[in-house]
Every structure is written in C-alpha cells, then in structure tokens.
Amino acid sequence: MKIILTEDVKKLGKKGQVVDVSDGYARNYVIPKKLGVEANNKNMNDLKLKKANEEKIAREQLETAQAFAKELETKEVAVSIKSGEGGKTFGSISSKEIVEAARSQHGIEIDKKKIQMQEAIKSLGTYEITIKLHPKVTGKLKVKVEEAK
C-alpha cells in the first residue's frame, strides 16, 4: 500500500514522502496514529499543490534576502568607542552593538545571531561584516569604528 507521510517516521521516511508499506502496517499503525494518509488521487494532488506552494514561498524568501543583501551593501554603520593614546580601544565592538547602531541609524532590523564575526572588533577603522541572511545568501555591511568624543 502506498502512503503519504504526514510526519517524519523513523526508518520509514520524511514528511511529504510517498512510501510503500504493507497493508497491515498502514491500517494498524501509520494511518490510526496520523503519521500518514493513503496515497489516493485526491491526496496525491493535495501533496503536489502543497509542494508547489512551499517552493513558491522559498523562492520569495530567497528573492527578499537577495534584495536585502544589495541594500546592505550600500549602507555604512558608524559605531563609536572610547580609545586611549595610539588608537588603543577600551573594550570591543560586538554584534549586539552593530545591530543597535544599524537600527538607530538606518532603521534596519538584523538578527544579531546572523552576524558572522570571527572575533569582536578591538581597534578603530572600517570593517566589512558578513551577515547570513538566508542559507544561500550572505550580505556585507560596512562598520566604521570611530573614537568617542
């Protein structure tokens, strides 16, 4: 019997997959526990429509992320930090401070977890920070670290 899985089932398959199982296993376990439905014409058509909708949503999210990445490349965020003689800073600039500066200066909402910095910024200058907007899209944001007055 062919079954469309509605949940992930260990050793059987992932959600949305069409699998072939024995009749007894389908009638006594998979269907009563709502782990899957019989793969008849109506359910197969519903599955196709659902997959098409999910692909459309994924494509729209990718396009939105690409547009946001292009917008980020034109922006520059200025962050100030106290520094002593010779440009030595007191403390460092973290991703949280970059997110707050982007929000206040440009009205851009960025999740601080998506900012990819190997280490915190500890000196004055201009830096290019990588931001992972989507699994396939990364954006770059310029961060200018200035001396606080």
mmCIF file with all atom_site columns, C-alpha atoms in Angstrom:
data_model
loop_
_atom_site.group_PDB
_atom_site.id
_atom_site.type_symbol
_atom_site.label_atom_id
_atom_site.label_alt_id
_atom_site.label_comp_id
_atom_site.label_asym_id
_atom_site.label_entity_id
_atom_site.label_seq_id
_atom_site.pdbx_PDB_ins_code
_atom_site.Cartn_x
_atom_site.Cartn_y
_atom_site.Cartn_z
_atom_site.occupancy
_atom_site.B_iso_or_equiv
_atom_site.pdbx_formal_charge
_atom_site.auth_seq_id
_atom_site.auth_comp_id
_atom_site.auth_asym_id
_atom_site.auth_atom_id
_atom_site.pdbx_PDB_model_num
ATOM 1   C CA . MET A 1 1   ? 0.000  0.000  0.000  1.00 0.00 ? 1   MET A CA 1
ATOM 2   C CA . LYS A 1 2   ? 1.309  3.459  -0.876 1.00 0.00 ? 2   LYS A CA 1
ATOM 3   C CA . ILE A 1 3   ? 1.253  6.027  1.937  1.00 0.00 ? 3   ILE A CA 1
ATOM 4   C CA . ILE A 1 4   ? 1.984  9.770  2.010  1.00 0.00 ? 4   ILE A CA 1
ATOM 5   C CA . LEU A 1 5   ? 3.757  10.540 5.277  1.00 0.00 ? 5   LEU A CA 1
ATOM 6   C CA . THR A 1 6   ? 2.392  13.498 7.263  1.00 0.00 ? 6   THR A CA 1
ATOM 7   C CA . GLU A 1 7   ? 5.143  13.222 9.920  1.00 0.00 ? 7   GLU A CA 1
ATOM 8   C CA . ASP A 1 8   ? 8.745  12.023 9.959  1.00 0.00 ? 8   ASP A CA 1
ATOM 9   C CA . VAL A 1 9   ? 8.747  8.285  10.773 1.00 0.00 ? 9   VAL A CA 1
ATOM 10  C CA . LYS A 1 10  ? 11.988 6.679  11.903 1.00 0.00 ? 10  LYS A CA 1
ATOM 11  C CA . LYS A 1 11  ? 13.286 4.033  9.456  1.00 0.00 ? 11  LYS A CA 1
ATOM 12  C CA . LEU A 1 12  ? 10.426 4.790  7.040  1.00 0.00 ? 12  LEU A CA 1
ATOM 13  C CA . GLY A 1 13  ? 10.797 8.300  5.635  1.00 0.00 ? 13  GLY A CA 1
ATOM 14  C CA . LYS A 1 14  ? 10.410 12.056 5.966  1.00 0.00 ? 14  LYS A CA 1
ATOM 15  C CA . LYS A 1 15  ? 7.276  14.182 5.952  1.00 0.00 ? 15  LYS A CA 1
ATOM 16  C CA . GLY A 1 16  ? 5.787  14.523 2.453  1.00 0.00 ? 16  GLY A CA 1
ATOM 17  C CA . GLN A 1 17  ? 7.405  11.363 1.075  1.00 0.00 ? 17  GLN A CA 1
ATOM 18  C CA . VAL A 1 18  ? 5.399  8.656  -0.683 1.00 0.00 ? 18  VAL A CA 1
ATOM 19  C CA . VAL A 1 19  ? 6.420  5.239  0.665  1.00 0.00 ? 19  VAL A CA 1
ATOM 20  C CA . ASP A 1 20  ? 5.316  1.683  0.037  1.00 0.00 ? 20  ASP A CA 1
ATOM 21  C CA . VAL A 1 21  ? 4.393  -0.249 3.209  1.00 0.00 ? 21  VAL A CA 1
ATOM 22  C CA . SER A 1 22  ? 2.494  -3.449 3.943  1.00 0.00 ? 22  SER A CA 1
ATOM 23  C CA . ASP A 1 23  ? -1.301 -3.165 4.218  1.00 0.00 ? 23  ASP A CA 1
ATOM 24  C CA . GLY A 1 24  ? -1.393 -4.241 7.875  1.00 0.00 ? 24  GLY A CA 1
ATOM 25  C CA . TYR A 1 25  ? 1.313  -1.763 8.922  1.00 0.00 ? 25  TYR A CA 1
ATOM 26  C CA . ALA A 1 26  ? -0.559 1.044  7.157  1.00 0.00 ? 26  ALA A CA 1
ATOM 27  C CA . ARG A 1 27  ? -4.019 0.167  8.566  1.00 0.00 ? 27  ARG A CA 1
ATOM 28  C CA . ASN A 1 28  ? -2.909 -0.681 12.101 1.00 0.00 ? 28  ASN A CA 1
ATOM 29  C CA . TYR A 1 29  ? -0.109 1.783  12.776 1.00 0.00 ? 29  TYR A CA 1
ATOM 30  C CA . VAL A 1 30  ? 0.556  4.565  10.259 1.00 0.00 ? 30  VAL A CA 1
ATOM 31  C CA . ILE A 1 31  ? -2.994 5.742  9.498  1.00 0.00 ? 31  ILE A CA 1
ATOM 32  C CA . PRO A 1 32  ? -4.514 5.424  13.043 1.00 0.00 ? 32  PRO A CA 1
ATOM 33  C CA . LYS A 1 33  ? -1.593 7.376  14.567 1.00 0.00 ? 33  LYS A CA 1
ATOM 34  C CA . LYS A 1 34  ? -1.997 10.019 11.829 1.00 0.00 ? 34  LYS A CA 1
ATOM 35  C CA . LEU A 1 35  ? 1.587  9.537  10.653 1.00 0.00 ? 35  LEU A CA 1
ATOM 36  C CA . GLY A 1 36  ? 0.409  9.202  7.067  1.00 0.00 ? 36  GLY A CA 1
ATOM 37  C CA . VAL A 1 37  ? -2.560 9.037  4.704  1.00 0.00 ? 37  VAL A CA 1
ATOM 38  C CA . GLU A 1 38  ? -3.377 6.685  1.855  1.00 0.00 ? 38  GLU A CA 1
ATOM 39  C CA . ALA A 1 39  ? -1.864 7.802  -1.465 1.00 0.00 ? 39  ALA A CA 1
ATOM 40  C CA . ASN A 1 40  ? -5.067 8.089  -3.487 1.00 0.00 ? 40  ASN A CA 1
ATOM 41  C CA . ASN A 1 41  ? -5.628 10.622 -6.311 1.00 0.00 ? 41  ASN A CA 1
ATOM 42  C CA . LYS A 1 42  ? -7.007 13.367 -4.062 1.00 0.00 ? 42  LYS A CA 1
ATOM 43  C CA . ASN A 1 43  ? -4.193 13.114 -1.508 1.00 0.00 ? 43  ASN A CA 1
ATOM 44  C CA . MET A 1 44  ? -1.516 12.984 -4.248 1.00 0.00 ? 44  MET A CA 1
ATOM 45  C CA . ASN A 1 45  ? -2.983 16.135 -5.820 1.00 0.00 ? 45  ASN A CA 1
ATOM 46  C CA . ASP A 1 46  ? -3.014 17.869 -2.412 1.00 0.00 ? 46  ASP A CA 1
ATOM 47  C CA . LEU A 1 47  ? 0.644  16.899 -1.941 1.00 0.00 ? 47  LEU A CA 1
ATOM 48  C CA . LYS A 1 48  ? 1.601  18.387 -5.330 1.00 0.00 ? 48  LYS A CA 1
ATOM 49  C CA . LEU A 1 49  ? -0.201 21.651 -4.525 1.00 0.00 ? 49  LEU A CA 1
ATOM 50  C CA . LYS A 1 50  ? 1.432  21.839 -1.087 1.00 0.00 ? 50  LYS A CA 1
ATOM 51  C CA . LYS A 1 51  ? 4.917  21.273 -2.530 1.00 0.00 ? 51  LYS A CA 1
ATOM 52  C CA . ALA A 1 52  ? 4.334  23.898 -5.224 1.00 0.00 ? 52  ALA A CA 1
ATOM 53  C CA . ASN A 1 53  ? 3.228  26.390 -2.565 1.00 0.00 ? 53  ASN A CA 1
ATOM 54  C CA . GLU A 1 54  ? 6.281  25.636 -0.400 1.00 0.00 ? 54  GLU A CA 1
ATOM 55  C CA . GLU A 1 55  ? 8.593  26.130 -3.403 1.00 0.00 ? 55  GLU A CA 1
ATOM 56  C CA . LYS A 1 56  ? 6.922  29.469 -4.178 1.00 0.00 ? 56  LYS A CA 1
ATOM 57  C CA . ILE A 1 57  ? 7.363  30.661 -0.571 1.00 0.00 ? 57  ILE A CA 1
ATOM 58  C CA . ALA A 1 58  ? 11.016 29.523 -0.542 1.00 0.00 ? 58  ALA A CA 1
ATOM 59  C CA . ARG A 1 59  ? 11.660 31.366 -3.829 1.00 0.00 ? 59  ARG A CA 1
ATOM 60  C CA . GLU A 1 60  ? 10.065 34.559 -2.455 1.00 0.00 ? 60  GLU A CA 1
ATOM 61  C CA . GLN A 1 61  ? 12.186 34.358 0.723  1.00 0.00 ? 61  GLN A CA 1
ATOM 62  C CA . LEU A 1 62  ? 15.329 33.931 -1.384 1.00 0.00 ? 62  LEU A CA 1
ATOM 63  C CA . GLU A 1 63  ? 14.455 36.958 -3.539 1.00 0.00 ? 63  GLU A CA 1
ATOM 64  C CA . THR A 1 64  ? 13.727 39.051 -0.435 1.00 0.00 ? 64  THR A CA 1
ATOM 65  C CA . ALA A 1 65  ? 17.063 38.052 1.103  1.00 0.00 ? 65  ALA A CA 1
ATOM 66  C CA . GLN A 1 66  ? 18.923 38.924 -2.123 1.00 0.00 ? 66  GLN A CA 1
ATOM 67  C CA . ALA A 1 67  ? 17.267 42.355 -2.278 1.00 0.00 ? 67  ALA A CA 1
ATOM 68  C CA . PHE A 1 68  ? 18.106 42.996 1.385  1.00 0.00 ? 68  PHE A CA 1
ATOM 69  C CA . ALA A 1 69  ? 21.740 41.973 0.753  1.00 0.00 ? 69  ALA A CA 1
ATOM 70  C CA . LYS A 1 70  ? 22.001 44.526 -2.072 1.00 0.00 ? 70  LYS A CA 1
ATOM 71  C CA . GLU A 1 71  ? 20.524 47.190 0.211  1.00 0.00 ? 71  GLU A CA 1
ATOM 72  C CA . LEU A 1 72  ? 23.015 46.349 2.975  1.00 0.00 ? 72  LEU A CA 1
ATOM 73  C CA . GLU A 1 73  ? 25.999 46.796 0.638  1.00 0.00 ? 73  GLU A CA 1
ATOM 74  C CA . THR A 1 74  ? 25.099 50.470 0.168  1.00 0.00 ? 74  THR A CA 1
ATOM 75  C CA . LYS A 1 75  ? 24.877 51.171 3.914  1.00 0.00 ? 75  LYS A CA 1
ATOM 76  C CA . GLU A 1 76  ? 27.581 52.102 6.384  1.00 0.00 ? 76  GLU A CA 1
ATOM 77  C CA . VAL A 1 77  ? 27.105 51.993 10.135 1.00 0.00 ? 77  VAL A CA 1
ATOM 78  C CA . ALA A 1 78  ? 29.177 54.198 12.430 1.00 0.00 ? 78  ALA A CA 1
ATOM 79  C CA . VAL A 1 79  ? 29.957 52.939 15.930 1.00 0.00 ? 79  VAL A CA 1
ATOM 80  C CA . SER A 1 80  ? 31.959 54.908 18.462 1.00 0.00 ? 80  SER A CA 1
ATOM 81  C CA . ILE A 1 81  ? 34.166 53.538 21.217 1.00 0.00 ? 81  ILE A CA 1
ATOM 82  C CA . LYS A 1 82  ? 36.416 55.124 23.818 1.00 0.00 ? 82  LYS A CA 1
ATOM 83  C CA . SER A 1 83  ? 40.070 54.918 22.979 1.00 0.00 ? 83  SER A CA 1
ATOM 84  C CA . GLY A 1 84  ? 43.326 55.956 24.544 1.00 0.00 ? 84  GLY A CA 1
ATOM 85  C CA . GLU A 1 85  ? 46.643 57.073 23.116 1.00 0.00 ? 85  GLU A CA 1
ATOM 86  C CA . GLY A 1 86  ? 47.787 55.403 19.929 1.00 0.00 ? 86  GLY A CA 1
ATOM 87  C CA . GLY A 1 87  ? 44.236 54.321 18.956 1.00 0.00 ? 87  GLY A CA 1
ATOM 88  C CA . LYS A 1 88  ? 44.106 51.578 21.589 1.00 0.00 ? 88  LYS A CA 1
ATOM 89  C CA . THR A 1 89  ? 40.457 50.948 22.477 1.00 0.00 ? 89  THR A CA 1
ATOM 90  C CA . PHE A 1 90  ? 38.875 50.284 25.828 1.00 0.00 ? 90  PHE A CA 1
ATOM 91  C CA . GLY A 1 91  ? 36.716 47.200 25.226 1.00 0.00 ? 91  GLY A CA 1
ATOM 92  C CA . SER A 1 92  ? 35.425 45.968 21.879 1.00 0.00 ? 92  SER A CA 1
ATOM 93  C CA . ILE A 1 93  ? 32.524 46.222 19.431 1.00 0.00 ? 93  ILE A CA 1
ATOM 94  C CA . SER A 1 94  ? 30.222 43.184 19.475 1.00 0.00 ? 94  SER A CA 1
ATOM 95  C CA . SER A 1 95  ? 27.434 42.094 17.141 1.00 0.00 ? 95  SER A CA 1
ATOM 96  C CA . LYS A 1 96  ? 24.834 43.475 19.577 1.00 0.00 ? 96  LYS A CA 1
ATOM 97  C CA . GLU A 1 97  ? 26.264 46.989 19.278 1.00 0.00 ? 97  GLU A CA 1
ATOM 98  C CA . ILE A 1 98  ? 26.337 46.721 15.464 1.00 0.00 ? 98  ILE A CA 1
ATOM 99  C CA . VAL A 1 99  ? 22.658 45.678 15.406 1.00 0.00 ? 99  VAL A CA 1
ATOM 100 C CA . GLU A 1 100 ? 21.670 48.597 17.654 1.00 0.00 ? 100 GLU A CA 1
ATOM 101 C CA . ALA A 1 101 ? 23.636 51.068 15.509 1.00 0.00 ? 101 ALA A CA 1
ATOM 102 C CA . ALA A 1 102 ? 22.056 49.740 12.285 1.00 0.00 ? 102 ALA A CA 1
ATOM 103 C CA . ARG A 1 103 ? 18.584 50.058 13.831 1.00 0.00 ? 103 ARG A CA 1
ATOM 104 C CA . SER A 1 104 ? 19.129 53.620 15.069 1.00 0.00 ? 104 SER A CA 1
ATOM 105 C CA . GLN A 1 105 ? 20.999 54.973 12.027 1.00 0.00 ? 105 GLN A CA 1
ATOM 106 C CA . HIS A 1 106 ? 19.214 53.284 9.100  1.00 0.00 ? 106 HIS A CA 1
ATOM 107 C CA . GLY A 1 107 ? 16.124 51.582 10.558 1.00 0.00 ? 107 GLY A CA 1
ATOM 108 C CA . ILE A 1 108 ? 17.462 48.173 9.507  1.00 0.00 ? 108 ILE A CA 1
ATOM 109 C CA . GLU A 1 109 ? 16.402 45.138 11.536 1.00 0.00 ? 109 GLU A CA 1
ATOM 110 C CA . ILE A 1 110 ? 19.143 42.493 11.687 1.00 0.00 ? 110 ILE A CA 1
ATOM 111 C CA . ASP A 1 111 ? 19.215 39.423 13.920 1.00 0.00 ? 111 ASP A CA 1
ATOM 112 C CA . LYS A 1 112 ? 22.454 39.515 15.932 1.00 0.00 ? 112 LYS A CA 1
ATOM 113 C CA . LYS A 1 113 ? 22.801 35.737 15.606 1.00 0.00 ? 113 LYS A CA 1
ATOM 114 C CA . LYS A 1 114 ? 23.124 36.092 11.839 1.00 0.00 ? 114 LYS A CA 1
ATOM 115 C CA . ILE A 1 115 ? 26.158 38.361 12.067 1.00 0.00 ? 115 ILE A CA 1
ATOM 116 C CA . GLN A 1 116 ? 29.284 36.338 11.400 1.00 0.00 ? 116 GLN A CA 1
ATOM 117 C CA . MET A 1 117 ? 32.346 37.778 13.145 1.00 0.00 ? 117 MET A CA 1
ATOM 118 C CA . GLN A 1 118 ? 35.357 35.655 13.954 1.00 0.00 ? 118 GLN A CA 1
ATOM 119 C CA . GLU A 1 119 ? 36.196 37.945 16.861 1.00 0.00 ? 119 GLU A CA 1
ATOM 120 C CA . ALA A 1 120 ? 34.992 41.222 18.320 1.00 0.00 ? 120 ALA A CA 1
ATOM 121 C CA . ILE A 1 121 ? 36.341 44.446 16.777 1.00 0.00 ? 121 ILE A CA 1
ATOM 122 C CA . LYS A 1 122 ? 39.048 45.893 19.030 1.00 0.00 ? 122 LYS A CA 1
ATOM 123 C CA . SER A 1 123 ? 40.527 48.761 17.028 1.00 0.00 ? 123 SER A CA 1
ATOM 124 C CA . LEU A 1 124 ? 39.482 51.873 15.128 1.00 0.00 ? 124 LEU A CA 1
ATOM 125 C CA . GLY A 1 125 ? 38.869 51.746 11.376 1.00 0.00 ? 125 GLY A CA 1
ATOM 126 C CA . THR A 1 126 ? 36.430 50.472 8.775  1.00 0.00 ? 126 THR A CA 1
ATOM 127 C CA . TYR A 1 127 ? 35.425 46.811 8.720  1.00 0.00 ? 127 TYR A CA 1
ATOM 128 C CA . GLU A 1 128 ? 33.259 44.698 6.425  1.00 0.00 ? 128 GLU A CA 1
ATOM 129 C CA . ILE A 1 129 ? 30.970 42.396 8.403  1.00 0.00 ? 129 ILE A CA 1
ATOM 130 C CA . THR A 1 130 ? 29.326 39.319 6.837  1.00 0.00 ? 130 THR A CA 1
ATOM 131 C CA . ILE A 1 131 ? 25.648 38.707 7.612  1.00 0.00 ? 131 ILE A CA 1
ATOM 132 C CA . LYS A 1 132 ? 23.985 35.372 6.762  1.00 0.00 ? 132 LYS A CA 1
ATOM 133 C CA . LEU A 1 133 ? 20.510 36.364 5.559  1.00 0.00 ? 133 LEU A CA 1
ATOM 134 C CA . HIS A 1 134 ? 19.489 33.038 4.015  1.00 0.00 ? 134 HIS A CA 1
ATOM 135 C CA . PRO A 1 135 ? 21.216 29.660 3.612  1.00 0.00 ? 135 PRO A CA 1
ATOM 136 C CA . LYS A 1 136 ? 22.161 30.720 0.058  1.00 0.00 ? 136 LYS A CA 1
ATOM 137 C CA . VAL A 1 137 ? 22.582 34.490 0.596  1.00 0.00 ? 137 VAL A CA 1
ATOM 138 C CA . THR A 1 138 ? 25.119 36.455 2.601  1.00 0.00 ? 138 THR A CA 1
ATOM 139 C CA . GLY A 1 139 ? 25.279 40.222 2.787  1.00 0.00 ? 139 GLY A CA 1
ATOM 140 C CA . LYS A 1 140 ? 28.081 42.591 3.677  1.00 0.00 ? 140 LYS A CA 1
ATOM 141 C CA . LEU A 1 141 ? 27.737 45.631 5.919  1.00 0.00 ? 141 LEU A CA 1
ATOM 142 C CA . LYS A 1 142 ? 30.408 48.277 6.411  1.00 0.00 ? 142 LYS A CA 1
ATOM 143 C CA . VAL A 1 143 ? 31.064 49.183 10.014 1.00 0.00 ? 143 VAL A CA 1
ATOM 144 C CA . LYS A 1 144 ? 33.088 52.310 10.735 1.00 0.00 ? 144 LYS A CA 1
ATOM 145 C CA . VAL A 1 145 ? 34.572 52.329 14.233 1.00 0.00 ? 145 VAL A CA 1
ATOM 146 C CA . GLU A 1 146 ? 35.262 55.877 15.445 1.00 0.00 ? 146 GLU A CA 1
ATOM 147 C CA . GLU A 1 147 ? 36.716 57.370 18.568 1.00 0.00 ? 147 GLU A CA 1
ATOM 148 C CA . ALA A 1 148 ? 34.061 58.528 21.059 1.00 0.00 ? 148 ALA A CA 1
ATOM 149 C CA . LYS A 1 149 ? 34.220 62.229 21.834 1.00 0.00 ? 149 LYS A CA 1
#
